[in-house]
Short mmCIF file of N, CA and C in Angstrom, two decimals:
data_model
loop_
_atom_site.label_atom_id
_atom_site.label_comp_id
_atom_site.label_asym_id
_atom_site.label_seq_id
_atom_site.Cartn_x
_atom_site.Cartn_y
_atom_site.Cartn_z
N UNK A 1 111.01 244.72 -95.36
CA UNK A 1 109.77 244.41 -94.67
C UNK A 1 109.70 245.15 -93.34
N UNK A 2 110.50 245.26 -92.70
CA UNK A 2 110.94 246.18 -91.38
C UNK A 2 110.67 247.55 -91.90
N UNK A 3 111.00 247.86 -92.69
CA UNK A 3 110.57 249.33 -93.05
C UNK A 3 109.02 249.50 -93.10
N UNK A 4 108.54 248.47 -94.09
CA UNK A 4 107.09 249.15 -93.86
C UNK A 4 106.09 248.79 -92.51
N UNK A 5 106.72 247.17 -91.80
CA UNK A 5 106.12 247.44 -90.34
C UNK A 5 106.38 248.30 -90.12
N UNK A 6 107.50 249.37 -89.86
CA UNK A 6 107.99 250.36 -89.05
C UNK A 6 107.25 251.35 -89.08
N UNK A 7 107.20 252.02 -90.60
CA UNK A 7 106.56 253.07 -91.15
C UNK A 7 104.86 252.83 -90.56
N UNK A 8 104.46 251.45 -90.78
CA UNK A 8 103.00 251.42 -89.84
C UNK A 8 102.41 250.91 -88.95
N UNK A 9 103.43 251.41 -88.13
CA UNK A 9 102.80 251.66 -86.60
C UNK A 9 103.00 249.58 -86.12
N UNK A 10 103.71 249.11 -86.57
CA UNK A 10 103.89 247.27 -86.09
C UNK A 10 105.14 247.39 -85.41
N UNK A 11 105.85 248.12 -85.76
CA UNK A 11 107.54 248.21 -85.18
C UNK A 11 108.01 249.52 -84.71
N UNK A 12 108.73 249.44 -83.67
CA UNK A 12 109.50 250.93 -82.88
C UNK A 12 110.51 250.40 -83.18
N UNK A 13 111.51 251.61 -83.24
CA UNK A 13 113.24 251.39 -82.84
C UNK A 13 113.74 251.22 -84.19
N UNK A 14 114.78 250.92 -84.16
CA UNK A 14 115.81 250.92 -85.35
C UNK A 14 115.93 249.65 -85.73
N UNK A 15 116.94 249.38 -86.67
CA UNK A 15 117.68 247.92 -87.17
C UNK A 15 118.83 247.52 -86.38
N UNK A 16 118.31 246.38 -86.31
CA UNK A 16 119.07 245.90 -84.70
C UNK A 16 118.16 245.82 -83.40
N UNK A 17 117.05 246.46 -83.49
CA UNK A 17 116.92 246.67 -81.98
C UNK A 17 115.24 247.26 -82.15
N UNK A 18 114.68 246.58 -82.91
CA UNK A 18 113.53 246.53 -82.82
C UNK A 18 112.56 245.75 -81.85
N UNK A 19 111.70 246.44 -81.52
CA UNK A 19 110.19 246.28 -80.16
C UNK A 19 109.29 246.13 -81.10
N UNK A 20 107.86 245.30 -80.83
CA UNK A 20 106.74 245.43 -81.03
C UNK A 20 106.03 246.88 -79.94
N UNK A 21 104.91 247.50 -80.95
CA UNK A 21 104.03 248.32 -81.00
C UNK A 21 102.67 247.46 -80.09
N UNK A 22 101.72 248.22 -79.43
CA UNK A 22 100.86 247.86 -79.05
C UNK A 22 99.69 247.15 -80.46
N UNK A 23 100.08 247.98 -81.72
CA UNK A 23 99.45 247.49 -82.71
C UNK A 23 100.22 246.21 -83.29
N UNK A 24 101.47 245.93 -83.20
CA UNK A 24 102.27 244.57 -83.56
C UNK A 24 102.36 243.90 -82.81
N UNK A 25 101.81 243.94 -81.41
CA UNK A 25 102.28 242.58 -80.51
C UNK A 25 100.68 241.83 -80.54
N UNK A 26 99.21 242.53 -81.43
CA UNK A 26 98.37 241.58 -81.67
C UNK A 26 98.54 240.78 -82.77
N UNK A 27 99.54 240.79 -83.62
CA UNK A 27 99.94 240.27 -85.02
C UNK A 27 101.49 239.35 -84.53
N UNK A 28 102.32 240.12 -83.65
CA UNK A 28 103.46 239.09 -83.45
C UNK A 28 103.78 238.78 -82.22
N UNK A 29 104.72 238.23 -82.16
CA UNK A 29 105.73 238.03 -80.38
C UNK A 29 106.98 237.59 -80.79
N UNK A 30 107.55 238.26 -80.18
CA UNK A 30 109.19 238.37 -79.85
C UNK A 30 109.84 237.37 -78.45
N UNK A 31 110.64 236.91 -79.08
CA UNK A 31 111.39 236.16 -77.92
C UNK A 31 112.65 235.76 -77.99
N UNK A 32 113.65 235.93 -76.46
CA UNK A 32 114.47 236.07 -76.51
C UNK A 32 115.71 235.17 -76.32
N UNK A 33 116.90 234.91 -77.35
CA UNK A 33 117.47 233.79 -77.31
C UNK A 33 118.75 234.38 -77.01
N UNK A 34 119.51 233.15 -76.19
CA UNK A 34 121.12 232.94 -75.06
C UNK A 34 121.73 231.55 -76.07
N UNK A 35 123.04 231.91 -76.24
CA UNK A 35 123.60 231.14 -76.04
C UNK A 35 125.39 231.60 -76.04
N UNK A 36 126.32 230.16 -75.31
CA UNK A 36 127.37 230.57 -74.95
C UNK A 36 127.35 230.79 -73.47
N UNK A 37 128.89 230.86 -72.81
CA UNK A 37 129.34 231.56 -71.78
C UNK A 37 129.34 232.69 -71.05
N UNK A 38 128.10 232.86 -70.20
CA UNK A 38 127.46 234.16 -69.52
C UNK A 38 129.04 234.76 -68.98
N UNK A 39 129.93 234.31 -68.72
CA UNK A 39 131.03 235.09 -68.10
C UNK A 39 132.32 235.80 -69.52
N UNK A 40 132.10 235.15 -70.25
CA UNK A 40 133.08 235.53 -71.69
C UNK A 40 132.27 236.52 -73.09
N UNK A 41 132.16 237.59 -72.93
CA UNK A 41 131.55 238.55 -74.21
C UNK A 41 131.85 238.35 -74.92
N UNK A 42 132.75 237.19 -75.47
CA UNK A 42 133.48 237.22 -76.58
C UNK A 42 132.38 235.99 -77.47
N UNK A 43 131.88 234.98 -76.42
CA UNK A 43 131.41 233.87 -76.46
C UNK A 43 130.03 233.84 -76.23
N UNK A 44 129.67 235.02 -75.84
CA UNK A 44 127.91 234.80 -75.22
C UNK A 44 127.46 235.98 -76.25
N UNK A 45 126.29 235.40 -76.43
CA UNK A 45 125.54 235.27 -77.49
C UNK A 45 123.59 235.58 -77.40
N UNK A 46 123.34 236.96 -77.88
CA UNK A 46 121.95 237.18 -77.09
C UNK A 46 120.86 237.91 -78.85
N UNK A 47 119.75 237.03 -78.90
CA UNK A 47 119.42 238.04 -80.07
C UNK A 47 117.82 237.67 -79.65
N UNK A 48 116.93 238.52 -80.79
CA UNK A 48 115.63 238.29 -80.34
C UNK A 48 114.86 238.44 -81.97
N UNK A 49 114.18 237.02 -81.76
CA UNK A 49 113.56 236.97 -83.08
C UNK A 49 111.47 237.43 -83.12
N UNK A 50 111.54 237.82 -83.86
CA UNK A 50 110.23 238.08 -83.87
C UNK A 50 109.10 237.25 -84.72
N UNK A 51 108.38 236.81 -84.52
CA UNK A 51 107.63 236.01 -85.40
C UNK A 51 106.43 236.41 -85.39
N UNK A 52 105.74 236.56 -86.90
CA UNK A 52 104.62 237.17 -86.92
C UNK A 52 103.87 236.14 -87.69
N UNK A 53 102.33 236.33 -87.32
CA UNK A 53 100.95 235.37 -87.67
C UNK A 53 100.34 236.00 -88.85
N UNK A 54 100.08 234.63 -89.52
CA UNK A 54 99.74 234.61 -91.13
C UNK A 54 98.79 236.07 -91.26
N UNK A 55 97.76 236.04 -90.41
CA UNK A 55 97.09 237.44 -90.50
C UNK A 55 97.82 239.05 -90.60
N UNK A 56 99.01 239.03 -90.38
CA UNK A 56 99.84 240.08 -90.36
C UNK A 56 99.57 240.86 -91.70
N UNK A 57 100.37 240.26 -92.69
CA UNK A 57 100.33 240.11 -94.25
C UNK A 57 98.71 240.82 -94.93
N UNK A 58 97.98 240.27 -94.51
CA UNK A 58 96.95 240.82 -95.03
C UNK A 58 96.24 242.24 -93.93
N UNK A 59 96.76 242.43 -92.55
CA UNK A 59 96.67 243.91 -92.17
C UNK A 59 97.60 244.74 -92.62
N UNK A 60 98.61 244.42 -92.75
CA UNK A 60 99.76 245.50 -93.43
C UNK A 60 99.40 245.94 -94.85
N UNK A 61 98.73 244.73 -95.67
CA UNK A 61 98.14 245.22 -96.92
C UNK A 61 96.74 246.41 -96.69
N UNK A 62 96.14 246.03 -96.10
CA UNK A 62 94.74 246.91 -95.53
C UNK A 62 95.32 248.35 -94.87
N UNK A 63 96.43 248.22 -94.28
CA UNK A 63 96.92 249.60 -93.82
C UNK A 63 97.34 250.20 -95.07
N UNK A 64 98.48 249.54 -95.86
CA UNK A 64 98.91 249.97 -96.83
C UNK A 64 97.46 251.13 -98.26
N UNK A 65 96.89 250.12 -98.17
CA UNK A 65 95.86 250.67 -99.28
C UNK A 65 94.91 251.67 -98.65
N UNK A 66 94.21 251.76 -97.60
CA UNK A 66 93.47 252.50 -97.31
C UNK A 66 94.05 253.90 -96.52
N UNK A 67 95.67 254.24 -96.38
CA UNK A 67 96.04 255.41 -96.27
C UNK A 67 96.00 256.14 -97.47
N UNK A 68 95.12 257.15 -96.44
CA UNK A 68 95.10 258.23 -97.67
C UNK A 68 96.20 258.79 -98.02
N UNK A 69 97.45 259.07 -97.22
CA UNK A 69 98.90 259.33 -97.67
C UNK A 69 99.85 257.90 -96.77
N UNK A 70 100.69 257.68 -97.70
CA UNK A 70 101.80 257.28 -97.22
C UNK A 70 102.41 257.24 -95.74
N UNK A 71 102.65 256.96 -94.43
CA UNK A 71 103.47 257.79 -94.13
C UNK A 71 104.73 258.29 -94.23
N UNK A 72 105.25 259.53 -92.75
CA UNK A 72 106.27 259.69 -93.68
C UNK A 72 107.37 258.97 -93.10
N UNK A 73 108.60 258.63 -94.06
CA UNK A 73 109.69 258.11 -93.63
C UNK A 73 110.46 258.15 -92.09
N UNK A 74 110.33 256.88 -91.09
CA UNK A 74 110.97 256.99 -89.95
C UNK A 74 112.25 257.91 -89.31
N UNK A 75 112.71 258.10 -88.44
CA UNK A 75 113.33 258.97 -88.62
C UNK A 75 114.59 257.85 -88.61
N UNK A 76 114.48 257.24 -88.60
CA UNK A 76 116.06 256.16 -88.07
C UNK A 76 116.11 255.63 -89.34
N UNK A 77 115.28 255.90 -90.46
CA UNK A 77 115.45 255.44 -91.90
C UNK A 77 115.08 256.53 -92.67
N UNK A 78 115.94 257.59 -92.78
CA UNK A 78 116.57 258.91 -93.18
C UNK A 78 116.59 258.24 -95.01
N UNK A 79 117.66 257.57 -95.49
CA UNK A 79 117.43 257.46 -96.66
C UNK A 79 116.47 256.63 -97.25
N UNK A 80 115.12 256.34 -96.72
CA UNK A 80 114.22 255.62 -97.03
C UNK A 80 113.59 256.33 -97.95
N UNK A 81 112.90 256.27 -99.11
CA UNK A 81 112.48 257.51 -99.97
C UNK A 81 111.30 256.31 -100.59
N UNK A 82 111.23 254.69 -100.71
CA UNK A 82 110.29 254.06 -101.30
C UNK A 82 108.92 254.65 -100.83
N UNK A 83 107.65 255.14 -101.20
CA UNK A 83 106.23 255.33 -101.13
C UNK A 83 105.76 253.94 -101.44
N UNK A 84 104.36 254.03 -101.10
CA UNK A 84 103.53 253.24 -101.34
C UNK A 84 103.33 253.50 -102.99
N UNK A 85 102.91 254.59 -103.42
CA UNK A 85 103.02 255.06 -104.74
C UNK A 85 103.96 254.50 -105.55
N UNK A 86 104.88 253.89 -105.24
CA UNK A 86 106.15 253.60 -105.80
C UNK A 86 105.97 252.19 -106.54
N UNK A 87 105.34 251.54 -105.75
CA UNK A 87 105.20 249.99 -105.45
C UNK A 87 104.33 249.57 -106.54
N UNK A 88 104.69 248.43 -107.25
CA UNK A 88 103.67 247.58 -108.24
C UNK A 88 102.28 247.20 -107.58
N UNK A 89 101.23 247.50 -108.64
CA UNK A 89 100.14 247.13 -107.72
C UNK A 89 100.38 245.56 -108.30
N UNK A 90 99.20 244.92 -107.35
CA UNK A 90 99.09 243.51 -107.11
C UNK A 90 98.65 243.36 -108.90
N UNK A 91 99.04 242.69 -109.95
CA UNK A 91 98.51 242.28 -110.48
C UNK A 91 98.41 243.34 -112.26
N UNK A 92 99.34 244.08 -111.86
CA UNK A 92 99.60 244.95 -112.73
C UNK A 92 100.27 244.34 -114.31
N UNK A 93 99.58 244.60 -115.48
CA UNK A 93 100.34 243.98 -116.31
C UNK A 93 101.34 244.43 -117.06
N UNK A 94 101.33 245.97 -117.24
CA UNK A 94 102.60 246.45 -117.79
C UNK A 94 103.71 246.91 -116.89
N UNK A 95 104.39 246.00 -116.73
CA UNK A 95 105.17 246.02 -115.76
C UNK A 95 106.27 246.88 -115.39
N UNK A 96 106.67 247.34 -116.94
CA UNK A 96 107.93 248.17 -117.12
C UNK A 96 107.52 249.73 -117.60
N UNK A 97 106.22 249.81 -117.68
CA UNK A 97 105.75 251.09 -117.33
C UNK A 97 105.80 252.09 -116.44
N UNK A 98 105.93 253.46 -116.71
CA UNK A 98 105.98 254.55 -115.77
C UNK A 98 104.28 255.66 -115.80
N UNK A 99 104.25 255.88 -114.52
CA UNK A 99 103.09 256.50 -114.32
C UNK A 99 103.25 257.95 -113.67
N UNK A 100 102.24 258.78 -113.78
CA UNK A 100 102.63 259.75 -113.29
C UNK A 100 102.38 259.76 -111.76
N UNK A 101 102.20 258.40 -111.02
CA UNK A 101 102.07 258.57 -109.65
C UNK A 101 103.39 258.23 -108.98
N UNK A 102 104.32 257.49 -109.87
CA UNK A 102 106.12 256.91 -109.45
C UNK A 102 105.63 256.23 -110.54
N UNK A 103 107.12 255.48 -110.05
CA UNK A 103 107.84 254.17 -111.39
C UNK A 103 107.22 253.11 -110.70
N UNK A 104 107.46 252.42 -111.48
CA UNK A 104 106.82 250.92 -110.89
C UNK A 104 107.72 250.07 -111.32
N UNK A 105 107.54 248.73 -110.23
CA UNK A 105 108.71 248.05 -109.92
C UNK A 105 108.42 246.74 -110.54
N UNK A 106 109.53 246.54 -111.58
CA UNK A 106 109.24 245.19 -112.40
C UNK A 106 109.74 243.93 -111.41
N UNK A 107 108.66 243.27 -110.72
CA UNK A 107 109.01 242.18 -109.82
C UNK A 107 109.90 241.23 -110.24
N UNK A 108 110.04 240.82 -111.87
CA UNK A 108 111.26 240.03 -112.21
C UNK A 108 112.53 240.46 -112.06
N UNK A 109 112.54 241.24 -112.13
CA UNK A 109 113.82 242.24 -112.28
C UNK A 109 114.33 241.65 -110.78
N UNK A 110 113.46 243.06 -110.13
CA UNK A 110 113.65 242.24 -108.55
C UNK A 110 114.35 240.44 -108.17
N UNK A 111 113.46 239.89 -109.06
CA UNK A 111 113.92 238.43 -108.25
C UNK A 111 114.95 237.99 -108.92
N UNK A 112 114.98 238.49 -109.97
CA UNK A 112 116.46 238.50 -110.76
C UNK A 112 117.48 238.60 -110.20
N UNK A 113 117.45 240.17 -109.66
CA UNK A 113 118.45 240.72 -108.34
C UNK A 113 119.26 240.18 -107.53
N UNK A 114 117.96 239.68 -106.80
CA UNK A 114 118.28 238.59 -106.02
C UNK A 114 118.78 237.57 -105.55
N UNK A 115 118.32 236.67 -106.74
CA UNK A 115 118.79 235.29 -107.14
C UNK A 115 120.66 235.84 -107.28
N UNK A 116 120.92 236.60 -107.91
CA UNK A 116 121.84 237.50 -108.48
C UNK A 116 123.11 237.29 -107.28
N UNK A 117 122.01 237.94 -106.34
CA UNK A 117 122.90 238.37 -104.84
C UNK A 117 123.37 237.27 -104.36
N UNK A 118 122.21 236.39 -104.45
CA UNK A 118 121.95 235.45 -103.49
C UNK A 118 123.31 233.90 -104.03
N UNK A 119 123.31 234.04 -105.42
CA UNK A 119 123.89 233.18 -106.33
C UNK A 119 125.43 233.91 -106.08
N UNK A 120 125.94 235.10 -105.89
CA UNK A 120 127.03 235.91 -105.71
C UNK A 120 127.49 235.09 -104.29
N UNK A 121 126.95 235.58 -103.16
CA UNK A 121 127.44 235.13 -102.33
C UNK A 121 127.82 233.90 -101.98
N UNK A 122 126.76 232.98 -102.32
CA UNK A 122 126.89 231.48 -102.29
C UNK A 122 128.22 230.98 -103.20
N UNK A 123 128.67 231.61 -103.85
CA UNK A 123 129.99 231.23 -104.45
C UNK A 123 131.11 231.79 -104.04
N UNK A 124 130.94 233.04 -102.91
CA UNK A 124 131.80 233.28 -102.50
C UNK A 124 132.12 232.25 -101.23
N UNK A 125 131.09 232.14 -100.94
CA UNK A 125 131.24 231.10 -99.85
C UNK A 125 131.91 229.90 -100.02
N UNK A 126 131.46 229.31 -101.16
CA UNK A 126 131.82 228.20 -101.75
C UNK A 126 133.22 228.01 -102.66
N UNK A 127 133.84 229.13 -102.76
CA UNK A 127 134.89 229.01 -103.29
C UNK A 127 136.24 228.15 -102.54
N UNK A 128 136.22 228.53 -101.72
CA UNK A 128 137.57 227.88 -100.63
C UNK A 128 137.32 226.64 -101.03
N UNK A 129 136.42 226.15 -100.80
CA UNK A 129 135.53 224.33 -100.34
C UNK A 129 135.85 223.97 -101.87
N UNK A 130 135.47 224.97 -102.74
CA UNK A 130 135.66 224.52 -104.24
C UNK A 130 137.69 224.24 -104.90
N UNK A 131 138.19 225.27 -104.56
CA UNK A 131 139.64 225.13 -104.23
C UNK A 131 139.93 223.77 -103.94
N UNK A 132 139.89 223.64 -102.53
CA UNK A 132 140.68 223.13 -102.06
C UNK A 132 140.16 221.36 -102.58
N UNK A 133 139.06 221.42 -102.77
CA UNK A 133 138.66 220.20 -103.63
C UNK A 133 139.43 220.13 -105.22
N UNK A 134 139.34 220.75 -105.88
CA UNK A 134 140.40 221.05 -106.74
C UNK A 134 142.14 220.64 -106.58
N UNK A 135 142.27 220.96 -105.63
CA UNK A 135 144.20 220.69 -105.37
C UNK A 135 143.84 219.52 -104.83
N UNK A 136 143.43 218.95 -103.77
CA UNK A 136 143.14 217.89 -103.51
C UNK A 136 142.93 216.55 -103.71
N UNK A 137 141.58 216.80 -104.68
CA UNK A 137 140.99 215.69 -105.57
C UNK A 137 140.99 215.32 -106.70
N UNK A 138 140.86 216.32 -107.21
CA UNK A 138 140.67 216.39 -108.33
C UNK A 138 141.96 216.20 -109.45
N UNK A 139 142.92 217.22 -109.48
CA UNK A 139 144.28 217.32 -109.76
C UNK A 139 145.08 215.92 -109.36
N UNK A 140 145.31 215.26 -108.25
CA UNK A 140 146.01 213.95 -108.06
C UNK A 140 145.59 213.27 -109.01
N UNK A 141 143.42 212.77 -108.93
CA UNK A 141 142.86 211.78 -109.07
C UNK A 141 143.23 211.61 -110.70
N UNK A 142 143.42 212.90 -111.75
CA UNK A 142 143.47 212.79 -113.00
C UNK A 142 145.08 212.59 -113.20
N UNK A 143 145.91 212.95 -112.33
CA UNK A 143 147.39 213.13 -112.71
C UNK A 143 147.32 211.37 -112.71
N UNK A 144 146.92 210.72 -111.47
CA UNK A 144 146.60 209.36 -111.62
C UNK A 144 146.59 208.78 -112.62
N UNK A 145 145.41 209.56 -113.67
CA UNK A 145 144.98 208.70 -114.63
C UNK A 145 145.83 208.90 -116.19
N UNK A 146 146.22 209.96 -115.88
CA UNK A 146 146.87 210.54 -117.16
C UNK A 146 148.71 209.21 -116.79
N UNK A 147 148.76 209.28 -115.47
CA UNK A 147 149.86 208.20 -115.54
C UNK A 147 150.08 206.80 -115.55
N UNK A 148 148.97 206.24 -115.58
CA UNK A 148 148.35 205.35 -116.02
C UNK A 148 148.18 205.02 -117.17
N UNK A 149 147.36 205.70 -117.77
CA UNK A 149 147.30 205.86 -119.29
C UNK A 149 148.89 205.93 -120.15
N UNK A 150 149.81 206.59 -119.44
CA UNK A 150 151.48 206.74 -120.32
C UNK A 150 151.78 205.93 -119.90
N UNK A 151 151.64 204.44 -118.74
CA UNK A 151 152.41 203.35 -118.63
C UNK A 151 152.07 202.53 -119.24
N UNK A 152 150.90 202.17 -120.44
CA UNK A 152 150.27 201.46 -120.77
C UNK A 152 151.08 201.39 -122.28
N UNK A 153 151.45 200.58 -122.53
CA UNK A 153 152.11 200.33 -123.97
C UNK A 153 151.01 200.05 -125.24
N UNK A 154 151.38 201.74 -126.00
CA UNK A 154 150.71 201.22 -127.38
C UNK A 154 150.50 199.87 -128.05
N UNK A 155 151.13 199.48 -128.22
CA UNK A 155 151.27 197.71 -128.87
C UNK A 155 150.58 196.79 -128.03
N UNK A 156 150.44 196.77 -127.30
CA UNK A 156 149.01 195.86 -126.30
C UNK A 156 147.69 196.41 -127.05
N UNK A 157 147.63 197.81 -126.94
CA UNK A 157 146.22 198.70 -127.87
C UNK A 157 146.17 197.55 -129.05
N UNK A 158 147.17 197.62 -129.84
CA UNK A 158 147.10 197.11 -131.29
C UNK A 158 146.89 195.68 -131.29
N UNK A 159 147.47 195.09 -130.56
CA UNK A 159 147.44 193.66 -130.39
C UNK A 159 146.09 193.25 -129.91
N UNK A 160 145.11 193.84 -129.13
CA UNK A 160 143.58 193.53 -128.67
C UNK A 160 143.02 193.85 -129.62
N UNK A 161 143.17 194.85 -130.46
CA UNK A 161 141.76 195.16 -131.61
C UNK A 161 142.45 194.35 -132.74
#
């Protein structure tokens, strides 16, 4: 999304260290957050979030469509090569079709991806927490039961039914 503010004219600067444009600061505002120990770099803590108004979305679309070209790729995003041309139109039904203007981008696929990534990491995350619940809980709570179960004398079984 930074790329195509960037590419039109909403964002200056790079990743990391992006400014609003005289054309993005009527669509957003930026502001700047502290936290931590102003005397320890190790501990202090400075970033700046930008938040942009619902109207944004629909000028970035209006920029998007009514350039007559693309522009061209920022210079601080060298391997950027996506076009507008590239991009699924809104509402397109063959999805996995190629055109002679670019490829077009099957949005499932995409969220597929995603979910993909998103489902990857979350288990990496979650693995330790998953472990150690495992040796913990789990493993005692059944060794428990499995010894329980071998102190229990067959012949009581037989004698109740």
């Amino acid at each position: 999304m930074n790329v195509l503010l960037h590419r039109y004219g909403y964002l200056t600067g790079e990743p990391g260290a992006y400014s609003l444009t005289d054309k993005g600061e009527k669509y957003g505002t930026q502001e700047d957050h502290y936290r931590g120990n102003v005397r320890s770099l190790h501990y202090y803590r400075q970033w700046t979030t930008t938040t942009w108004s619902d109207e944004t979305l629909a000028a970035l679309l209006n920029d998007m469509t009514n350039a007559p070209t693309p522009p061209e790729p920022a210079e601080s995003f060298p391997d950027d090569d996506v076009t507008v041309a590239e991009a699924e139109p809104v509402g397109a039904t063959d999805r996995g079709a190629s055109s002679s203007t670019g490829t077009r981008v099957d949005l499932r696929m995409v969220a597929i991806a995603a979910a993909l990534l998103v489902g990857a990491k979350a288990a990496q995350i979650a693995a330790p927490h998953a472990q150690r619940w495992w040796s913990e809980t789990a493993v005692p709570a059944t060794s428990r039961v499995l010894k329980r179960l071998k102190r229990q004398d067959p012949s009581d079984n037989d004698a109740e039914t």
